[in-house]
Short mmCIF file of C-alpha atoms in Angstrom, two decimals:
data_model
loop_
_atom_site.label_atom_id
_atom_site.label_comp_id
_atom_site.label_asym_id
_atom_site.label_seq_id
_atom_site.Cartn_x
_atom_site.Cartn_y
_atom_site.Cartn_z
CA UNK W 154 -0.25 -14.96 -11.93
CA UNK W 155 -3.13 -13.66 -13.52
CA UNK W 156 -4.91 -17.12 -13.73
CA UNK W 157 -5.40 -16.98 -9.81
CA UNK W 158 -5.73 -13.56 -9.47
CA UNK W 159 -8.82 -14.25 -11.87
CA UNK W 160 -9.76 -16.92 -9.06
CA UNK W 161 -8.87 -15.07 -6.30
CA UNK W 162 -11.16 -12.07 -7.51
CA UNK W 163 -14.35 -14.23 -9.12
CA UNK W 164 -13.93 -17.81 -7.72
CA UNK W 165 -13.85 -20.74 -9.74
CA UNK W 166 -15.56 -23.67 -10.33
CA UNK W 167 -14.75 -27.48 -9.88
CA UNK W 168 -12.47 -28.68 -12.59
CA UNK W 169 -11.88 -25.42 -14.18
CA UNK W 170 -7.85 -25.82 -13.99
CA UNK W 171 -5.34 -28.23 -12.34
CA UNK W 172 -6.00 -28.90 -8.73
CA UNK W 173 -9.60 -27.12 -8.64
CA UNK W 174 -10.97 -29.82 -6.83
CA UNK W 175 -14.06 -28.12 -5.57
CA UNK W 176 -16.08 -24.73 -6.33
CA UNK W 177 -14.29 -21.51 -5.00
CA UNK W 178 -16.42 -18.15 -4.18
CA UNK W 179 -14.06 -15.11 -4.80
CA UNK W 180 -13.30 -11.95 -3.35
CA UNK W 181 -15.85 -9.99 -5.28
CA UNK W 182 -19.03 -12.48 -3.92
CA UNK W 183 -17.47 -12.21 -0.72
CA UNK W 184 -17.82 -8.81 -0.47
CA UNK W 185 -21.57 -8.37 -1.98
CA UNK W 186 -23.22 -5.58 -0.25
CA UNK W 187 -19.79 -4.53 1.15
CA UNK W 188 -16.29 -2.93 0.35
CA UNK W 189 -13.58 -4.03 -1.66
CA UNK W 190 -10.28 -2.85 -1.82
CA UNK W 191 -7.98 -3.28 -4.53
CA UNK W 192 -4.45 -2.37 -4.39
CA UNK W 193 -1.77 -2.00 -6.78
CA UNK W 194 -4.57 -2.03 -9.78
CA UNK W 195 -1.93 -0.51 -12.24
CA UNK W 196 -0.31 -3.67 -12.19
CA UNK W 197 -3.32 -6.10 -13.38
CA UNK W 198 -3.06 -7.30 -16.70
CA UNK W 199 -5.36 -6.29 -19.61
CA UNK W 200 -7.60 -9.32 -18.89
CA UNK W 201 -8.26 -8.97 -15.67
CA UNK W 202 -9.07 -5.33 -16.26
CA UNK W 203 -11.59 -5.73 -18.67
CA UNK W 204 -12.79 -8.09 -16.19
CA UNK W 205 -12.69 -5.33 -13.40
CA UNK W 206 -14.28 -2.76 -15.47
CA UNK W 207 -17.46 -5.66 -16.91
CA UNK W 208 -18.46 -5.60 -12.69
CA UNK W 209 -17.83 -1.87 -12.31
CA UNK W 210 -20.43 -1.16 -15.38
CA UNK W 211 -22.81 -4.38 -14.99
CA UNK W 212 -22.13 -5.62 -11.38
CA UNK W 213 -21.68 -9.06 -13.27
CA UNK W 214 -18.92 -11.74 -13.76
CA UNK W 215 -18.63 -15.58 -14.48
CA UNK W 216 -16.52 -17.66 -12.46
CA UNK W 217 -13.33 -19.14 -13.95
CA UNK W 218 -14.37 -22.32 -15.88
CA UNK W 219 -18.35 -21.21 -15.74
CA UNK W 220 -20.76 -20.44 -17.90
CA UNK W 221 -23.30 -19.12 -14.87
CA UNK W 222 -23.34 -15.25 -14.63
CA UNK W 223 -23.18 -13.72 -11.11
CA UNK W 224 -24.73 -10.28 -10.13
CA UNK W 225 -22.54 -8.63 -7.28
CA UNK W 226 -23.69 -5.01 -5.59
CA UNK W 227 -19.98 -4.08 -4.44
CA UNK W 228 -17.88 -0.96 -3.02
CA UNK W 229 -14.77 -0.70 -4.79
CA UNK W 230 -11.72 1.19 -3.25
CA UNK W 231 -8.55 0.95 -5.15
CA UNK W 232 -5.33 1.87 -5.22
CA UNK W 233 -1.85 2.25 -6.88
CA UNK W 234 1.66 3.31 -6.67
CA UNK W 235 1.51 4.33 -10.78
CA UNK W 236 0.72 7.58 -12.63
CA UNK W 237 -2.66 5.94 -13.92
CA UNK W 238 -3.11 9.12 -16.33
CA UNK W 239 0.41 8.24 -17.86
CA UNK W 240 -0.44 4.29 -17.88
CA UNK W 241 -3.42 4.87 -20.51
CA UNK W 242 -1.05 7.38 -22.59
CA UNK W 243 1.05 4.21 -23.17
CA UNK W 244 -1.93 1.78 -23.60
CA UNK W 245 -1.05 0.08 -20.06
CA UNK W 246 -3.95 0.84 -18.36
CA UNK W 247 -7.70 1.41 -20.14
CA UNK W 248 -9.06 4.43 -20.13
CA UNK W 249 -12.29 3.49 -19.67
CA UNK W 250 -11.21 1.99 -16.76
CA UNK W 251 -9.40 4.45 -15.41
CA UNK W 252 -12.56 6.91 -14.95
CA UNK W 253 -14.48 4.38 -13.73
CA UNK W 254 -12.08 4.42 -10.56
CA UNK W 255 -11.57 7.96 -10.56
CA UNK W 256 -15.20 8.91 -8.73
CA UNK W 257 -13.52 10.24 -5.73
CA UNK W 258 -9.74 10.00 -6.45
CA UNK W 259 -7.79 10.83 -2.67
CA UNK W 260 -3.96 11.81 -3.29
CA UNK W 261 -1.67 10.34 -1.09
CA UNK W 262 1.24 12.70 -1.02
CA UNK W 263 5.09 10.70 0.19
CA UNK W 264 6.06 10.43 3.54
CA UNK W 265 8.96 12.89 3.34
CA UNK W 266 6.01 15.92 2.46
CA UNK W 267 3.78 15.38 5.54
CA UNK W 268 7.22 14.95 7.95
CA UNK W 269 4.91 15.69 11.27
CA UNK W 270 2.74 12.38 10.87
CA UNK W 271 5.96 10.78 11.45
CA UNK W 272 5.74 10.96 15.26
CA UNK W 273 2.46 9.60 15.09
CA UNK W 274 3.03 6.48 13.02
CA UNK W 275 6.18 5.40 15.30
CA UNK W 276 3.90 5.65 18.32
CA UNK W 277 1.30 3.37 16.34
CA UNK W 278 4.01 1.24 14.96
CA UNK W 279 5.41 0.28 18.18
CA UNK W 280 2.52 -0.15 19.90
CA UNK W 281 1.29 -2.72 16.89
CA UNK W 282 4.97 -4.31 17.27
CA UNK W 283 4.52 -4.45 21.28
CA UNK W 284 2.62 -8.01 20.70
CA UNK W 285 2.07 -9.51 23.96
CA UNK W 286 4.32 -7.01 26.08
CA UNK W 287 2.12 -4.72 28.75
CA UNK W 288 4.24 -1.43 27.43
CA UNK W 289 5.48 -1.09 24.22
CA UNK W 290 8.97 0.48 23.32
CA UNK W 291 9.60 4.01 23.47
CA UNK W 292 12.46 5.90 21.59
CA UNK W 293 15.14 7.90 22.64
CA UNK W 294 17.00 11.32 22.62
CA UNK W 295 18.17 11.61 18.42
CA UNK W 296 15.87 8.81 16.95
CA UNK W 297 12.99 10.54 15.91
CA UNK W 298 15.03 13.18 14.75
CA UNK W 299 16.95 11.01 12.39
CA UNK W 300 13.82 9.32 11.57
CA UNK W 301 12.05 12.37 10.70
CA UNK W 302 15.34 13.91 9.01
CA UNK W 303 15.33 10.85 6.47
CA UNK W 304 13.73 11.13 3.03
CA UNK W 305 11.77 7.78 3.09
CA UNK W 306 12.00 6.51 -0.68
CA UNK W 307 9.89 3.52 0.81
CA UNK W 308 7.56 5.58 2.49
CA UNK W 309 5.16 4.28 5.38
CA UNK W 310 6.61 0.39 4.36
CA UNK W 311 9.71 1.12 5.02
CA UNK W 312 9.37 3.12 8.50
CA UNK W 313 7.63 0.16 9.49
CA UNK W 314 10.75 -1.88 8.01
CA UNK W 315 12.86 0.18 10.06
CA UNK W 316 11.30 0.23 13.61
CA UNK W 317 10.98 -3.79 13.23
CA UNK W 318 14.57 -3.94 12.59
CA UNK W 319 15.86 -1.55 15.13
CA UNK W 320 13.25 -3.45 17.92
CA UNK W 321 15.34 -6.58 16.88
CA UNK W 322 18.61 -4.93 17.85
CA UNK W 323 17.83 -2.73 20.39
CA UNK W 324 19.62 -3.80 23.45
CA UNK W 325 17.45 -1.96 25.88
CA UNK W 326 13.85 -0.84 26.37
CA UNK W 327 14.72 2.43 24.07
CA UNK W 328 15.10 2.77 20.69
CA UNK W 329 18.37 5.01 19.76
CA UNK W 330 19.79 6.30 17.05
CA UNK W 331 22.56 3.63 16.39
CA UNK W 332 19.87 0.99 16.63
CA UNK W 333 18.35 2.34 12.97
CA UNK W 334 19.81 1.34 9.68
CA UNK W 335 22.52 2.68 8.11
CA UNK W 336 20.75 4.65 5.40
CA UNK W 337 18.30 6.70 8.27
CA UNK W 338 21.78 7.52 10.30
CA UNK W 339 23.70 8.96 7.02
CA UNK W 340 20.74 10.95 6.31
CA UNK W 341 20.50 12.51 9.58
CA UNK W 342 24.01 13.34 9.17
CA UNK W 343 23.64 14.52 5.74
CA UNK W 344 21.35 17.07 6.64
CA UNK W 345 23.44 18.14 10.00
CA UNK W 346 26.58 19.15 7.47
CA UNK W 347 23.73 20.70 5.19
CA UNK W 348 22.75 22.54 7.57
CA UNK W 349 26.01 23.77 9.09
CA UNK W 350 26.66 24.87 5.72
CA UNK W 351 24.18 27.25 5.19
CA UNK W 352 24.31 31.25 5.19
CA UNK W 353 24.71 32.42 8.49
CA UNK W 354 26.12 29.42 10.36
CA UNK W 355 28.44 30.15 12.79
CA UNK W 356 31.10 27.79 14.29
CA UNK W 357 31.40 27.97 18.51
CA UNK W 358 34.13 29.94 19.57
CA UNK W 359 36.12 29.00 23.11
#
């Protein structure tokens, strides 16, 4: 709600809504002299963006229900999911806004384009998902073929998703094939009769 993501962002003080029994310091004085990182900023309202933009050009802001203006020397790093330059065509996003952000603007290209960091992130993902176990999982013969044969609409989230659900039915210390979801196995076969059908492909003879 974009009342509390006002508070969450520039604090509050006592009695400026329901149930603010006490003074809050936000996000923004938090970070002073530091780094914050935004994400998802294409989907703040109008408001709060004007808001944004006030401590990008002043390095100022008044809590929610103050009067008292606070100076802030902060890092911002944000990020979004959204076509930004197609959000101020529409009057979604402001365009003032919008090249404030874009200083040093880093594009993220999907999962399914950089296909070789794949291997990598499972080895990091498992090891995160280990916990308290001295080895974490491994994976076996076909899985990170199917995983790295999948399109990954979800991207990162969603191999993530996917390892934590086939760690939950895994029945041994390997991951396999059969232990991924449903989608990851029909697109791994997907691309096997793809590929079969392509110029050249030959069927084995006996």
């Amino acid at each position: 709600a974009e009342n509390l993501l006002e508070s969450e962002l520039f604090g509050h003080e006592k009695g400026a809504f329901t149930g603010a029994a006490s003074q809050r310091i936000g996000k923004f004085e938090q970070c002073n002299g530091g780094t914050i990182f935004l994400d998802e900023i294409g989907d703040m309202s109008p408001a709060t963006q004007t808001k944004i933009l006030r401590v990008l050009q002043n390095g100022t802001f008044e809590r929610v229900g103050g009067n008292q203006t606070v100076k802030v020397d902060v890092r911002v790093i944000a990020a979004t999911n959204k076509a930004l330059e197609e959000a101020v065509s529409r009057k979604e996003f402001r365009e003032d806004l919008f090249y404030r952000l874009n200083v040093v603007r880093i594009q993220m290209p999907p999962l399914r384009h950089r296909r070789d960091d794949i291997r990598l992130l499972v080895d990091y993902f498992l090891r995160q998902l280990a916990g308290k176990e001295a080895k974490p999982r491994s994976v076996g013969p076909g899985t990170l073929e199917a995983l790295e044969a999948y399109s990954w609409p979800g991207n990162v989230r969603e191999l993530e998703n996917a390892l934590r659900r086939a760690l939950v039915v895994a029945k041994g210390t390997a991951i396999l094939p059969g232990d991924l979801p449903a989608e990851i196995i029909a697109g791994m076969a997907e691309t096997v009769v793809t590929a079969s059908k392509e110029p050249g492909a030959a069927a084995a003879s006996g």
